[in-house]
């Protein structure tokens, strides 16, 4: 948790870093929440790699909330990010549909890909998402 808090503090004062690679990091919900809070507010991060992580429901909800208001994220990597359940799918879908800058989402789970494709297609609001 302390490491993620330090990363979150650094990101809050960052003006140049555009990629955050958190792949294969063991991060708990508090750590993801700290990072997500910064992504929602004061972020220059355009690319976030979260693949091969044990993202739990609390962390996923924090990320979804951040995605809904984030103004810089263009690429999000979620391969093997954790065992996503229906609540997690739904929260991410809502966050992604609200997001206006994300262009590429990298996920391996076919259920999530098909759900997201349907939501983006059916959504009346335009989205920047171009690739799954």
CSV table of C-alpha atoms in Angstrom, one decimal:
chain,number,residue,atom,x,y,z
A,1,UNK,CA,0.0,0.0,0.0
A,2,UNK,CA,2.8,2.4,0.9
A,3,UNK,CA,4.3,2.0,-2.6
A,4,UNK,CA,1.0,2.8,-4.3
A,5,UNK,CA,0.5,5.8,-2.0
A,6,UNK,CA,3.9,7.1,-3.1
A,7,UNK,CA,3.0,6.5,-6.8
A,8,UNK,CA,-0.3,8.3,-6.3
A,9,UNK,CA,1.5,11.2,-4.6
A,10,UNK,CA,4.0,11.4,-7.5
A,11,UNK,CA,1.2,11.2,-10.1
A,12,UNK,CA,-0.7,14.0,-8.4
A,13,UNK,CA,2.3,16.3,-8.9
A,14,UNK,CA,3.3,15.0,-12.3
A,15,UNK,CA,3.1,17.0,-15.5
A,16,UNK,CA,5.1,14.8,-17.9
A,17,UNK,CA,4.6,11.1,-17.3
A,18,UNK,CA,2.1,9.6,-19.7
A,19,UNK,CA,2.5,5.8,-19.2
A,20,UNK,CA,2.0,3.9,-15.9
A,21,UNK,CA,3.0,0.2,-16.1
A,22,UNK,CA,1.5,-1.7,-13.1
A,23,UNK,CA,1.6,-5.1,-14.9
A,24,UNK,CA,2.4,-8.0,-12.6
A,25,UNK,CA,2.3,-5.8,-9.5
A,26,UNK,CA,0.7,-7.1,-6.4
A,27,UNK,CA,-1.6,-4.2,-5.5
A,28,UNK,CA,-4.5,-4.3,-3.1
A,29,UNK,CA,-7.8,-2.4,-3.3
A,30,UNK,CA,-6.4,0.5,-1.2
A,31,UNK,CA,-3.5,0.9,-3.6
A,32,UNK,CA,-5.7,0.8,-6.7
A,33,UNK,CA,-8.1,3.3,-5.0
A,34,UNK,CA,-5.2,5.7,-4.3
A,35,UNK,CA,-4.1,5.5,-7.9
A,36,UNK,CA,-7.6,5.7,-9.3
A,37,UNK,CA,-8.3,8.8,-7.3
A,38,UNK,CA,-5.4,10.6,-9.0
A,39,UNK,CA,-6.4,9.2,-12.4
A,40,UNK,CA,-9.9,10.8,-11.9
A,41,UNK,CA,-8.6,14.2,-11.0
A,42,UNK,CA,-5.0,15.3,-11.9
A,43,UNK,CA,-3.7,12.8,-14.4
A,44,UNK,CA,-1.4,13.1,-17.4
A,45,UNK,CA,-1.5,9.3,-17.8
A,46,UNK,CA,-2.5,8.3,-21.3
A,47,UNK,CA,-1.6,4.6,-21.0
A,48,UNK,CA,-2.3,2.4,-18.0
A,49,UNK,CA,-1.1,-1.2,-17.9
A,50,UNK,CA,-2.9,-3.3,-15.2
A,51,UNK,CA,-2.6,-6.7,-16.8
A,52,UNK,CA,-1.8,-9.8,-14.8
A,53,UNK,CA,-3.0,-8.4,-11.5
A,54,UNK,CA,-5.5,-9.6,-8.9
A,55,UNK,CA,-7.9,-6.7,-9.3
A,56,UNK,CA,-10.8,-7.2,-6.9
A,57,UNK,CA,-14.3,-5.7,-6.9
A,58,UNK,CA,-13.4,-2.7,-4.8
A,59,UNK,CA,-10.4,-1.9,-7.0
A,60,UNK,CA,-12.5,-2.3,-10.1
A,61,UNK,CA,-15.2,0.0,-8.9
A,62,UNK,CA,-12.5,2.7,-8.1
A,63,UNK,CA,-11.1,2.3,-11.6
A,64,UNK,CA,-14.5,2.5,-13.2
A,65,UNK,CA,-15.3,5.7,-11.3
A,66,UNK,CA,-12.0,7.2,-12.4
A,67,UNK,CA,-12.5,6.2,-16.0
A,68,UNK,CA,-15.9,7.9,-16.1
A,69,UNK,CA,-14.3,11.3,-15.5
A,70,UNK,CA,-10.7,10.9,-16.7
A,71,UNK,CA,-9.8,13.3,-19.5
A,72,UNK,CA,-6.4,11.8,-20.6
A,73,UNK,CA,-6.6,8.0,-20.7
A,74,UNK,CA,-6.2,6.6,-24.3
A,75,UNK,CA,-5.0,3.0,-23.7
A,76,UNK,CA,-6.0,0.6,-21.0
A,77,UNK,CA,-4.6,-2.9,-20.6
A,78,UNK,CA,-6.7,-5.3,-18.6
A,79,UNK,CA,-5.5,-8.7,-19.8
A,80,UNK,CA,-5.7,-11.2,-16.9
A,81,UNK,CA,-6.4,-8.3,-14.5
A,82,UNK,CA,-8.4,-10.6,-12.2
A,83,UNK,CA,-11.5,-12.7,-12.0
A,84,UNK,CA,-14.1,-10.1,-13.2
A,85,UNK,CA,-17.7,-10.7,-12.0
A,86,UNK,CA,-20.9,-9.2,-13.3
A,87,UNK,CA,-20.8,-6.2,-10.9
A,88,UNK,CA,-17.2,-5.5,-12.0
A,89,UNK,CA,-18.2,-5.8,-15.7
A,90,UNK,CA,-21.1,-3.5,-15.3
A,91,UNK,CA,-19.1,-0.8,-13.4
A,92,UNK,CA,-16.3,-0.9,-16.0
A,93,UNK,CA,-18.8,-0.7,-18.8
A,94,UNK,CA,-20.5,2.4,-17.3
A,95,UNK,CA,-17.1,4.0,-16.7
A,96,UNK,CA,-16.0,3.3,-20.2
A,97,UNK,CA,-19.1,4.5,-21.9
A,98,UNK,CA,-18.8,7.8,-20.0
A,99,UNK,CA,-15.2,8.2,-20.9
A,100,UNK,CA,-14.5,10.4,-23.9
A,101,UNK,CA,-10.8,9.9,-24.5
A,102,UNK,CA,-10.1,6.1,-24.2
A,103,UNK,CA,-9.4,4.8,-27.7
A,104,UNK,CA,-8.1,1.3,-27.1
A,105,UNK,CA,-9.0,-1.3,-24.4
A,106,UNK,CA,-7.1,-4.5,-24.2
A,107,UNK,CA,-9.0,-7.3,-22.6
A,108,UNK,CA,-8.9,-11.1,-23.1
A,109,UNK,CA,-12.3,-12.0,-21.6
A,110,UNK,CA,-14.7,-12.6,-24.5
A,111,UNK,CA,-17.8,-12.0,-22.3
A,112,UNK,CA,-16.5,-8.6,-21.4
A,113,UNK,CA,-15.6,-7.8,-25.0
A,114,UNK,CA,-19.0,-8.7,-26.4
A,115,UNK,CA,-20.8,-6.9,-23.5
A,116,UNK,CA,-18.8,-3.7,-24.1
A,117,UNK,CA,-19.3,-3.9,-27.9
A,118,UNK,CA,-23.0,-4.0,-27.4
A,119,UNK,CA,-23.1,-1.2,-24.8
A,120,UNK,CA,-20.9,1.1,-27.0
A,121,UNK,CA,-23.1,0.3,-30.1
A,122,UNK,CA,-26.4,0.9,-28.2
A,123,UNK,CA,-25.2,4.0,-26.4
A,124,UNK,CA,-26.7,7.2,-27.8
A,125,UNK,CA,-23.6,9.2,-26.6
A,126,UNK,CA,-20.6,9.1,-28.9
A,127,UNK,CA,-17.5,7.4,-27.4
A,128,UNK,CA,-13.8,7.6,-28.4
A,129,UNK,CA,-13.3,3.9,-28.0
A,130,UNK,CA,-12.1,2.5,-31.3
A,131,UNK,CA,-10.5,-0.9,-30.5
A,132,UNK,CA,-11.1,-3.8,-28.3
